[in-house]
Short mmCIF file of N, CA and C and ligand atoms in Angstrom, two decimals:
data_model
loop_
_atom_site.label_atom_id
_atom_site.label_comp_id
_atom_site.label_asym_id
_atom_site.label_seq_id
_atom_site.Cartn_x
_atom_site.Cartn_y
_atom_site.Cartn_z
N MET C 132 68.94 243.83 354.96
CA MET C 132 69.16 242.40 355.23
C MET C 132 70.00 242.25 356.49
N GLU C 133 69.68 241.25 357.25
CA GLU C 133 70.44 240.91 358.46
C GLU C 133 71.89 240.60 358.08
N PRO C 134 72.84 241.42 358.54
CA PRO C 134 74.22 241.20 358.09
C PRO C 134 74.93 240.07 358.82
N PHE C 135 74.38 239.66 359.98
CA PHE C 135 75.08 238.66 360.78
C PHE C 135 74.30 237.34 360.77
N ALA C 136 75.02 236.27 360.45
CA ALA C 136 74.38 234.95 360.44
C ALA C 136 74.23 234.50 361.88
N ARG C 137 73.04 234.66 362.44
CA ARG C 137 72.90 234.36 363.87
C ARG C 137 72.44 232.92 364.06
N ILE C 138 73.30 232.02 363.72
CA ILE C 138 72.97 230.60 363.81
C ILE C 138 73.63 229.97 365.02
N GLY C 139 74.41 230.75 365.77
CA GLY C 139 75.21 230.19 366.87
C GLY C 139 74.39 229.84 368.09
N ASN C 140 73.19 230.45 368.20
CA ASN C 140 72.31 230.13 369.32
C ASN C 140 72.93 230.59 370.64
N ASN C 141 73.85 231.51 370.54
CA ASN C 141 74.63 231.92 371.72
C ASN C 141 75.51 233.10 371.29
N LEU C 142 75.69 234.04 372.20
CA LEU C 142 76.42 235.26 371.86
C LEU C 142 77.87 235.00 371.43
N SER C 143 78.57 234.17 372.20
CA SER C 143 79.98 233.90 371.87
C SER C 143 80.11 233.24 370.50
N ALA C 144 79.25 232.26 370.24
CA ALA C 144 79.32 231.56 368.95
C ALA C 144 78.97 232.51 367.80
N ASP C 145 77.92 233.32 367.98
CA ASP C 145 77.57 234.28 366.93
C ASP C 145 78.72 235.25 366.68
N PHE C 146 79.37 235.65 367.75
CA PHE C 146 80.48 236.59 367.63
C PHE C 146 81.63 235.95 366.83
N VAL C 147 81.98 234.72 367.18
CA VAL C 147 83.06 234.03 366.47
C VAL C 147 82.68 233.81 365.00
N ASN C 148 81.40 233.57 364.75
CA ASN C 148 80.97 233.30 363.37
C ASN C 148 81.05 234.54 362.48
N THR C 149 81.26 235.71 363.06
CA THR C 149 81.45 236.90 362.23
C THR C 149 82.80 236.84 361.52
N PHE C 150 83.61 235.87 361.89
CA PHE C 150 84.89 235.61 361.25
C PHE C 150 84.67 235.20 359.78
N VAL C 151 83.51 234.65 359.50
CA VAL C 151 83.21 234.13 358.16
C VAL C 151 82.21 235.05 357.46
N SER C 152 82.48 235.37 356.22
CA SER C 152 81.42 235.95 355.41
C SER C 152 81.43 235.17 354.11
N PHE C 153 80.26 234.95 353.57
CA PHE C 153 80.22 234.05 352.42
C PHE C 153 80.70 234.70 351.14
N ASP C 154 81.02 236.01 351.20
CA ASP C 154 81.71 236.59 350.04
C ASP C 154 83.21 236.35 350.20
N GLY C 155 83.59 235.64 351.26
CA GLY C 155 85.00 235.29 351.47
C GLY C 155 85.88 236.50 351.71
N ASP C 156 85.27 237.57 352.17
CA ASP C 156 86.00 238.84 352.23
C ASP C 156 86.23 239.32 353.66
N GLY C 157 86.75 238.45 354.49
CA GLY C 157 87.23 238.92 355.79
C GLY C 157 86.19 239.06 356.88
N GLY C 158 85.09 238.34 356.77
CA GLY C 158 84.13 238.35 357.87
C GLY C 158 83.20 239.54 357.84
N THR C 159 82.33 239.60 358.83
CA THR C 159 81.29 240.63 358.81
C THR C 159 81.57 241.77 359.79
N LEU C 160 82.71 241.74 360.48
CA LEU C 160 83.08 242.87 361.34
C LEU C 160 84.26 243.59 360.70
N ARG C 161 83.95 244.61 359.92
CA ARG C 161 85.03 245.27 359.18
C ARG C 161 85.32 246.67 359.70
N SER C 162 84.45 247.15 360.59
CA SER C 162 84.66 248.49 361.14
C SER C 162 84.11 248.51 362.56
N ALA C 163 84.45 249.58 363.28
CA ALA C 163 83.93 249.73 364.64
C ALA C 163 82.41 249.77 364.62
N SER C 164 81.82 250.42 363.60
CA SER C 164 80.35 250.49 363.60
C SER C 164 79.73 249.14 363.32
N ASP C 165 80.42 248.26 362.57
CA ASP C 165 79.92 246.88 362.40
C ASP C 165 79.84 246.20 363.77
N VAL C 166 80.87 246.42 364.60
CA VAL C 166 80.90 245.78 365.93
C VAL C 166 79.72 246.29 366.77
N VAL C 167 79.49 247.59 366.74
CA VAL C 167 78.37 248.15 367.51
C VAL C 167 77.05 247.58 367.00
N ARG C 168 76.91 247.49 365.67
CA ARG C 168 75.68 246.94 365.10
C ARG C 168 75.49 245.48 365.55
N PHE C 169 76.58 244.73 365.56
CA PHE C 169 76.49 243.34 366.03
C PHE C 169 75.99 243.29 367.48
N LEU C 170 76.54 244.15 368.32
CA LEU C 170 76.19 244.14 369.74
C LEU C 170 74.71 244.48 369.95
N VAL C 171 74.20 245.42 369.16
CA VAL C 171 72.78 245.79 369.30
C VAL C 171 71.89 244.70 368.71
N THR C 172 72.25 244.21 367.53
CA THR C 172 71.44 243.19 366.86
C THR C 172 71.26 241.96 367.73
N THR C 173 72.32 241.58 368.43
CA THR C 173 72.25 240.37 369.25
C THR C 173 71.65 240.66 370.63
N GLY C 174 71.36 241.94 370.92
CA GLY C 174 70.80 242.27 372.23
C GLY C 174 71.85 242.31 373.33
N ALA C 175 73.13 242.24 372.97
CA ALA C 175 74.19 242.28 373.98
C ALA C 175 74.17 243.61 374.71
N ILE C 176 73.91 244.68 373.98
CA ILE C 176 73.73 246.00 374.62
C ILE C 176 72.42 246.61 374.10
N ALA C 177 71.90 247.54 374.88
CA ALA C 177 70.65 248.19 374.50
C ALA C 177 70.94 249.33 373.52
N ALA C 178 69.88 249.75 372.82
CA ALA C 178 70.04 250.80 371.80
C ALA C 178 70.62 252.08 372.40
N ALA C 179 70.17 252.43 373.61
CA ALA C 179 70.67 253.66 374.25
C ALA C 179 72.16 253.54 374.57
N GLU C 180 72.56 252.32 374.95
CA GLU C 180 73.98 252.09 375.23
C GLU C 180 74.80 252.20 373.95
N ALA C 181 74.24 251.70 372.86
CA ALA C 181 74.94 251.77 371.58
C ALA C 181 75.17 253.22 371.17
N GLU C 182 74.19 254.08 371.47
CA GLU C 182 74.36 255.51 371.16
C GLU C 182 75.55 256.08 371.91
N ARG C 183 75.67 255.69 373.19
CA ARG C 183 76.80 256.16 374.00
C ARG C 183 78.12 255.64 373.44
N VAL C 184 78.11 254.39 372.97
CA VAL C 184 79.34 253.82 372.40
C VAL C 184 79.72 254.61 371.14
N ARG C 185 78.72 254.88 370.30
CA ARG C 185 79.01 255.62 369.05
C ARG C 185 79.59 256.99 369.37
N ASP C 186 79.07 257.61 370.42
CA ASP C 186 79.62 258.91 370.86
C ASP C 186 81.10 258.81 371.17
N LYS C 187 81.46 257.68 371.81
CA LYS C 187 82.86 257.49 372.24
C LYS C 187 83.77 257.16 371.06
N LEU C 188 83.15 256.82 369.92
CA LEU C 188 83.95 256.34 368.78
C LEU C 188 84.05 257.36 367.66
N ARG C 189 83.72 258.61 367.97
CA ARG C 189 83.72 259.63 366.91
C ARG C 189 85.11 259.84 366.32
N GLU C 190 86.13 259.75 367.18
CA GLU C 190 87.49 259.95 366.69
C GLU C 190 88.01 258.66 366.08
N ASP C 191 88.70 258.80 364.94
CA ASP C 191 89.21 257.62 364.24
C ASP C 191 90.08 256.74 365.13
N VAL C 192 90.92 257.39 365.96
CA VAL C 192 91.83 256.62 366.81
C VAL C 192 91.03 255.72 367.75
N ALA C 193 89.98 256.29 368.34
CA ALA C 193 89.14 255.53 369.27
C ALA C 193 88.44 254.39 368.54
N ALA C 194 87.94 254.66 367.34
CA ALA C 194 87.24 253.64 366.56
C ALA C 194 88.20 252.51 366.19
N GLU C 195 89.42 252.87 365.81
CA GLU C 195 90.40 251.84 365.44
C GLU C 195 90.78 250.99 366.65
N ARG C 196 90.92 251.64 367.80
CA ARG C 196 91.29 250.91 369.01
C ARG C 196 90.16 249.95 369.39
N PHE C 197 88.93 250.42 369.28
CA PHE C 197 87.77 249.58 369.63
C PHE C 197 87.68 248.37 368.70
N LEU C 198 87.85 248.60 367.40
CA LEU C 198 87.81 247.49 366.44
C LEU C 198 88.92 246.49 366.76
N ALA C 199 90.12 247.00 367.04
CA ALA C 199 91.25 246.11 367.34
C ALA C 199 90.97 245.27 368.60
N THR C 200 90.40 245.91 369.63
CA THR C 200 90.08 245.17 370.86
C THR C 200 89.02 244.10 370.58
N ALA C 201 88.04 244.47 369.77
CA ALA C 201 86.97 243.51 369.44
C ALA C 201 87.53 242.32 368.68
N LEU C 202 88.41 242.57 367.74
CA LEU C 202 88.95 241.47 366.93
C LEU C 202 89.89 240.59 367.76
N GLU C 203 90.59 241.22 368.69
CA GLU C 203 91.45 240.46 369.59
C GLU C 203 90.59 239.56 370.49
N LEU C 204 89.49 240.12 370.96
CA LEU C 204 88.57 239.32 371.79
C LEU C 204 88.01 238.16 370.96
N ARG C 205 87.68 238.44 369.69
CA ARG C 205 87.12 237.39 368.85
C ARG C 205 88.12 236.25 368.66
N THR C 206 89.39 236.59 368.47
CA THR C 206 90.42 235.56 368.35
C THR C 206 90.47 234.71 369.62
N ALA C 207 90.37 235.39 370.77
CA ALA C 207 90.42 234.68 372.06
C ALA C 207 89.19 233.79 372.24
N VAL C 208 88.02 234.31 371.89
CA VAL C 208 86.79 233.54 372.05
C VAL C 208 86.80 232.32 371.12
N ARG C 209 87.34 232.53 369.93
CA ARG C 209 87.42 231.42 368.97
C ARG C 209 88.32 230.32 369.52
N ALA C 210 89.47 230.72 370.07
CA ALA C 210 90.40 229.75 370.66
C ALA C 210 89.73 229.05 371.85
N ALA C 211 88.99 229.80 372.64
CA ALA C 211 88.33 229.22 373.82
C ALA C 211 87.25 228.21 373.39
N LEU C 212 86.44 228.58 372.40
CA LEU C 212 85.39 227.65 371.95
C LEU C 212 86.01 226.37 371.42
N THR C 213 87.08 226.51 370.65
CA THR C 213 87.75 225.34 370.09
C THR C 213 88.29 224.46 371.22
N ALA C 214 88.86 225.09 372.25
CA ALA C 214 89.40 224.34 373.38
C ALA C 214 88.27 223.61 374.12
N ILE C 215 87.14 224.30 374.33
CA ILE C 215 86.00 223.65 375.01
C ILE C 215 85.55 222.43 374.20
N GLU C 216 85.45 222.62 372.88
CA GLU C 216 84.97 221.54 372.01
C GLU C 216 85.90 220.32 372.05
N ARG C 217 87.19 220.61 372.24
CA ARG C 217 88.17 219.50 372.26
C ARG C 217 88.47 219.03 373.67
N HIS C 218 87.73 219.58 374.65
CA HIS C 218 87.96 219.24 376.07
C HIS C 218 89.40 219.48 376.47
N GLU C 219 89.93 220.60 375.98
CA GLU C 219 91.30 220.97 376.32
C GLU C 219 91.27 222.20 377.20
N PRO C 220 92.36 222.44 377.96
CA PRO C 220 92.40 223.68 378.76
C PRO C 220 92.50 224.90 377.85
N ILE C 221 91.99 226.02 378.34
CA ILE C 221 92.05 227.26 377.57
C ILE C 221 93.47 227.81 377.67
N GLY C 222 94.01 228.28 376.58
CA GLY C 222 95.37 228.83 376.59
C GLY C 222 95.47 230.09 377.44
N ASP C 223 96.68 230.37 377.93
CA ASP C 223 96.89 231.56 378.77
C ASP C 223 96.58 232.85 378.02
N GLY C 224 96.94 232.89 376.73
CA GLY C 224 96.70 234.09 375.93
C GLY C 224 95.22 234.44 375.85
N PRO C 225 94.39 233.49 375.37
CA PRO C 225 92.95 233.76 375.31
C PRO C 225 92.35 234.10 376.68
N LEU C 226 92.79 233.38 377.73
CA LEU C 226 92.26 233.67 379.07
C LEU C 226 92.56 235.10 379.46
N ALA C 227 93.81 235.54 379.20
CA ALA C 227 94.22 236.89 379.57
C ALA C 227 93.40 237.92 378.78
N ALA C 228 93.17 237.65 377.49
CA ALA C 228 92.41 238.60 376.66
C ALA C 228 90.97 238.71 377.16
N ILE C 229 90.37 237.58 377.53
CA ILE C 229 88.99 237.59 378.03
C ILE C 229 88.93 238.30 379.39
N ASN C 230 89.89 237.98 380.25
CA ASN C 230 89.93 238.64 381.57
C ASN C 230 90.16 240.14 381.46
N ALA C 231 90.94 240.56 380.46
CA ALA C 231 91.20 241.99 380.29
C ALA C 231 89.90 242.72 379.97
N VAL C 232 89.05 242.12 379.13
CA VAL C 232 87.77 242.76 378.81
C VAL C 232 86.85 242.73 380.03
N LEU C 233 86.84 241.61 380.76
CA LEU C 233 86.01 241.51 381.97
C LEU C 233 86.39 242.59 382.99
N ALA C 234 87.68 242.91 383.03
CA ALA C 234 88.16 243.89 384.01
C ALA C 234 87.59 245.28 383.75
N ALA C 235 87.11 245.51 382.51
CA ALA C 235 86.55 246.84 382.18
C ALA C 235 85.10 246.96 382.65
N ASP C 236 84.52 245.87 383.15
CA ASP C 236 83.09 245.85 383.46
C ASP C 236 82.65 247.01 384.36
N ALA C 237 81.61 247.66 383.94
CA ALA C 237 80.98 248.69 384.77
C ALA C 237 79.49 248.56 384.51
N GLY C 238 78.92 247.56 385.14
CA GLY C 238 77.51 247.28 384.86
C GLY C 238 76.69 247.14 386.12
N PHE C 239 75.41 247.03 385.94
CA PHE C 239 74.50 246.85 387.07
C PHE C 239 73.25 246.16 386.54
N GLU C 240 72.47 245.61 387.43
CA GLU C 240 71.25 244.91 387.01
C GLU C 240 70.04 245.83 387.18
N GLN C 241 69.09 245.62 386.32
CA GLN C 241 67.84 246.38 386.40
C GLN C 241 66.68 245.44 386.13
N LEU C 242 65.57 245.66 386.84
CA LEU C 242 64.37 244.90 386.53
C LEU C 242 63.69 245.54 385.34
N ALA C 243 63.34 244.73 384.37
CA ALA C 243 62.68 245.25 383.17
C ALA C 243 61.52 244.35 382.82
N PRO C 244 60.40 244.93 382.35
CA PRO C 244 59.25 244.09 382.00
C PRO C 244 59.55 243.21 380.80
N ARG C 245 59.02 242.00 380.84
CA ARG C 245 59.13 241.10 379.69
C ARG C 245 58.04 240.04 379.76
N ASP C 246 57.37 239.83 378.66
CA ASP C 246 56.35 238.79 378.54
C ASP C 246 55.35 238.82 379.70
N GLY C 247 54.91 240.00 380.06
CA GLY C 247 53.92 240.10 381.13
C GLY C 247 54.51 239.96 382.52
N GLY C 248 55.80 239.64 382.60
CA GLY C 248 56.46 239.55 383.90
C GLY C 248 57.70 240.46 383.90
N TYR C 249 58.70 240.06 384.63
CA TYR C 249 59.93 240.86 384.69
C TYR C 249 61.14 239.96 384.49
N HIS C 250 62.18 240.58 384.00
CA HIS C 250 63.45 239.85 384.01
C HIS C 250 64.53 240.80 384.49
N VAL C 251 65.64 240.21 384.93
CA VAL C 251 66.75 241.01 385.40
C VAL C 251 67.68 241.26 384.21
N ALA C 252 67.75 242.51 383.80
CA ALA C 252 68.55 242.86 382.63
C ALA C 252 69.85 243.51 383.09
N ARG C 253 70.92 243.19 382.43
CA ARG C 253 72.18 243.82 382.77
C ARG C 253 72.34 245.08 381.92
N ARG C 254 72.71 246.15 382.55
CA ARG C 254 72.95 247.41 381.86
C ARG C 254 74.40 247.81 382.07
N TYR C 255 74.89 248.62 381.16
CA TYR C 255 76.31 249.00 381.23
C TYR C 255 76.47 250.52 381.25
N MET C 256 77.40 250.96 382.09
CA MET C 256 77.76 252.38 382.09
C MET C 256 78.88 252.55 381.09
N ILE C 257 78.55 253.14 379.97
CA ILE C 257 79.52 253.21 378.89
C ILE C 257 80.44 254.43 379.07
N ASP C 258 81.34 254.34 380.04
CA ASP C 258 82.31 255.42 380.21
C ASP C 258 83.45 255.25 379.21
N ASP C 259 83.56 254.03 378.72
CA ASP C 259 84.60 253.69 377.76
C ASP C 259 83.94 252.73 376.77
N ALA C 260 84.24 252.90 375.48
CA ALA C 260 83.61 252.05 374.46
C ALA C 260 83.85 250.57 374.73
N ALA C 261 85.04 250.23 375.27
CA ALA C 261 85.40 248.82 375.48
C ALA C 261 84.42 248.10 376.41
N ILE C 262 83.71 248.86 377.24
CA ILE C 262 82.73 248.25 378.15
C ILE C 262 81.62 247.54 377.37
N ALA C 263 81.39 247.99 376.14
CA ALA C 263 80.36 247.37 375.31
C ALA C 263 80.71 245.93 374.94
N LEU C 264 81.99 245.56 375.07
CA LEU C 264 82.41 244.19 374.73
C LEU C 264 82.27 243.24 375.92
N VAL C 265 81.99 243.81 377.09
CA VAL C 265 81.91 242.99 378.31
C VAL C 265 80.86 241.87 378.19
N PRO C 266 79.67 242.11 377.60
CA PRO C 266 78.70 241.01 377.53
C PRO C 266 79.26 239.77 376.82
N ILE C 267 80.08 239.98 375.82
CA ILE C 267 80.67 238.82 375.12
C ILE C 267 81.66 238.11 376.04
N ALA C 268 82.49 238.89 376.72
CA ALA C 268 83.47 238.29 377.63
C ALA C 268 82.76 237.53 378.76
N ARG C 269 81.65 238.10 379.25
CA ARG C 269 80.89 237.42 380.31
C ARG C 269 80.30 236.10 379.78
N ASP C 270 79.81 236.16 378.55
CA ASP C 270 79.19 234.97 377.97
C ASP C 270 80.21 233.83 377.81
N ILE C 271 81.37 234.16 377.24
CA ILE C 271 82.37 233.10 377.04
C ILE C 271 82.93 232.65 378.38
N ALA C 272 83.03 233.57 379.34
CA ALA C 272 83.54 233.19 380.67
C ALA C 272 82.60 232.14 381.30
N LEU C 273 81.28 232.36 381.16
CA LEU C 273 80.33 231.40 381.73
C LEU C 273 80.40 230.06 381.02
N LEU C 274 80.62 230.10 379.70
CA LEU C 274 80.75 228.83 378.96
C LEU C 274 81.99 228.08 379.43
N ILE C 275 83.09 228.82 379.57
CA ILE C 275 84.35 228.18 380.00
C ILE C 275 84.17 227.58 381.40
N ALA C 276 83.40 228.27 382.23
CA ALA C 276 83.23 227.83 383.62
C ALA C 276 82.16 226.75 383.77
N THR C 277 81.48 226.41 382.65
CA THR C 277 80.44 225.37 382.72
C THR C 277 81.00 224.06 382.17
N PRO C 278 81.20 223.07 383.03
CA PRO C 278 81.75 221.81 382.52
C PRO C 278 80.82 221.21 381.47
N GLY C 279 81.40 220.78 380.36
CA GLY C 279 80.63 220.13 379.30
C GLY C 279 79.67 221.04 378.56
N ALA C 280 79.96 222.33 378.49
CA ALA C 280 79.09 223.24 377.74
C ALA C 280 78.96 222.73 376.30
N PRO C 281 77.71 222.62 375.81
CA PRO C 281 77.51 221.96 374.51
C PRO C 281 77.80 222.88 373.32
N VAL C 282 79.04 223.28 373.17
CA VAL C 282 79.39 224.07 371.99
C VAL C 282 80.14 223.17 371.01
N ARG C 283 79.86 223.39 369.75
CA ARG C 283 80.48 222.54 368.73
C ARG C 283 80.76 223.33 367.46
N GLN C 284 81.70 222.79 366.70
CA GLN C 284 81.93 223.35 365.38
C GLN C 284 81.07 222.55 364.41
N CYS C 285 80.58 223.23 363.38
CA CYS C 285 79.76 222.58 362.36
C CYS C 285 80.51 221.41 361.74
N ALA C 286 79.78 220.33 361.48
CA ALA C 286 80.41 219.13 360.91
C ALA C 286 80.61 219.27 359.41
N GLY C 287 80.18 220.36 358.83
CA GLY C 287 80.33 220.57 357.39
C GLY C 287 81.80 220.64 357.00
N GLU C 288 82.12 220.06 355.85
CA GLU C 288 83.50 220.04 355.40
C GLU C 288 84.00 221.47 355.19
N GLY C 289 85.06 221.82 355.87
CA GLY C 289 85.65 223.15 355.70
C GLY C 289 84.87 224.26 356.40
N CYS C 290 83.76 223.93 357.06
CA CYS C 290 82.96 224.97 357.72
C CYS C 290 83.56 225.27 359.09
N VAL C 291 83.74 226.55 359.38
CA VAL C 291 84.39 226.91 360.65
C VAL C 291 83.42 227.56 361.62
N ARG C 292 82.11 227.46 361.33
CA ARG C 292 81.15 228.09 362.24
C ARG C 292 80.93 227.24 363.49
N HIS C 293 80.64 227.94 364.58
CA HIS C 293 80.38 227.27 365.85
C HIS C 293 78.94 227.52 366.27
N PHE C 294 78.42 226.63 367.09
CA PHE C 294 77.08 226.85 367.64
C PHE C 294 76.95 226.22 369.02
N TYR C 295 75.95 226.67 369.73
CA TYR C 295 75.61 226.14 371.05
C TYR C 295 74.42 225.21 370.83
N ASP C 296 74.60 223.97 371.16
CA ASP C 296 73.55 222.98 370.88
C ASP C 296 72.69 222.74 372.10
N ASP C 297 71.53 223.41 372.14
CA ASP C 297 70.62 223.14 373.26
C ASP C 297 69.42 222.33 372.77
N SER C 298 69.61 221.63 371.65
CA SER C 298 68.52 220.80 371.14
C SER C 298 68.25 219.67 372.14
N ARG C 299 67.03 219.14 372.10
CA ARG C 299 66.63 218.13 373.07
C ARG C 299 67.52 216.90 372.95
N THR C 300 67.84 216.53 371.71
CA THR C 300 68.65 215.34 371.50
C THR C 300 70.14 215.62 371.66
N GLY C 301 70.54 216.92 371.61
CA GLY C 301 71.96 217.24 371.71
C GLY C 301 72.75 216.73 370.53
N ARG C 302 72.08 216.63 369.38
CA ARG C 302 72.76 216.05 368.22
C ARG C 302 72.82 216.97 367.02
N ARG C 303 72.70 218.26 367.27
CA ARG C 303 72.78 219.19 366.14
C ARG C 303 74.17 219.07 365.51
N ARG C 304 74.21 218.98 364.20
CA ARG C 304 75.51 218.81 363.53
C ARG C 304 75.89 220.00 362.65
N TRP C 305 74.87 220.69 362.15
CA TRP C 305 75.15 221.68 361.11
C TRP C 305 74.89 223.10 361.60
N CYS C 306 75.68 224.03 361.04
CA CYS C 306 75.43 225.44 361.31
C CYS C 306 74.05 225.78 360.76
N GLU C 307 73.83 225.43 359.50
CA GLU C 307 72.52 225.62 358.87
C GLU C 307 72.27 224.41 357.99
N MET C 308 71.11 223.80 358.18
CA MET C 308 70.74 222.65 357.36
C MET C 308 70.80 223.04 355.88
N ALA C 309 70.31 224.26 355.59
CA ALA C 309 70.21 224.70 354.19
C ALA C 309 71.58 224.85 353.54
N ILE C 310 72.60 225.03 354.35
CA ILE C 310 73.94 225.18 353.75
C ILE C 310 74.71 223.87 353.91
N CYS C 311 75.19 223.61 355.11
CA CYS C 311 76.09 222.48 355.30
C CYS C 311 75.38 221.13 355.33
N GLY C 312 74.16 221.10 355.89
CA GLY C 312 73.42 219.84 355.96
C GLY C 312 73.12 219.30 354.57
N ASN C 313 72.58 220.16 353.71
CA ASN C 313 72.22 219.72 352.37
C ASN C 313 73.44 219.39 351.52
N ARG C 314 74.51 220.16 351.77
CA ARG C 314 75.75 219.91 351.02
C ARG C 314 76.28 218.52 351.37
N ALA C 315 76.23 218.18 352.67
CA ALA C 315 76.73 216.88 353.11
C ALA C 315 75.86 215.76 352.54
N LYS C 316 74.53 216.00 352.54
CA LYS C 316 73.62 214.98 351.98
C LYS C 316 73.90 214.76 350.51
N ALA C 317 74.10 215.88 349.77
CA ALA C 317 74.35 215.80 348.33
C ALA C 317 75.65 215.05 348.08
N SER C 318 76.65 215.30 348.93
CA SER C 318 77.93 214.65 348.69
C SER C 318 77.86 213.17 349.04
N ALA C 319 77.09 212.83 350.09
CA ALA C 319 76.90 211.42 350.44
C ALA C 319 76.14 210.71 349.31
N PHE C 320 75.15 211.40 348.73
CA PHE C 320 74.37 210.84 347.62
C PHE C 320 75.28 210.57 346.42
N ALA C 321 76.14 211.57 346.10
CA ALA C 321 77.05 211.43 344.96
C ALA C 321 77.99 210.25 345.18
N LYS C 322 78.46 210.09 346.43
CA LYS C 322 79.36 208.97 346.74
C LYS C 322 78.65 207.62 346.51
N ARG C 323 77.37 207.57 346.98
CA ARG C 323 76.61 206.33 346.80
C ARG C 323 76.42 206.02 345.32
N GLN C 324 76.14 207.08 344.54
CA GLN C 324 75.95 206.91 343.11
C GLN C 324 77.23 206.36 342.45
N ARG C 325 78.36 206.94 342.87
CA ARG C 325 79.63 206.51 342.29
C ARG C 325 79.94 205.06 342.66
N ALA C 326 79.50 204.66 343.85
CA ALA C 326 79.81 203.32 344.35
C ALA C 326 78.96 202.25 343.64
N LYS C 327 77.88 202.68 343.00
CA LYS C 327 76.97 201.70 342.36
C LYS C 327 77.61 201.04 341.14
ZN1 LIG D 1851 78.44 224.76 358.50
#
């Protein structure tokens, strides 16, 4: 089963949403290998790059450091998304954390076939496992640098998931209709019933 709820429609939002797991047990990134799996599943890094990252994480110390860096980045990205949503400036702490990951960048572009044509794919030289986190830092950096980027938190009561709304109407409200949308409808219905 797909372990990550990829409802964010965007790498940064999906990454932040790993903060939540519906078993209420500390999110879906619990180990360094969870982080690597997330990066491959979302296409942030290629499978061959993931192999290189796993090589770098054989020692427990390296794996722990990588997980800690990833979780620190997630805290920063979460703060940044919240700031964008509230039209507030990004805090110095989150900015520094994002910039620190960007500073590790060691990547290059490659032409790769896609859909009968080509696209420019970014590849990473994984000399250090932390380089695998660069795609997330690049993604949030571009969102921060885009005025009015349409990121939002789900309107569901108590729901902390974020998403990128590229819908035509720009009116997406829920992380998942099946979860928060229906819950809100049911609660509105119950309220109407009580009011009768
Ligand atoms: Zn929700």
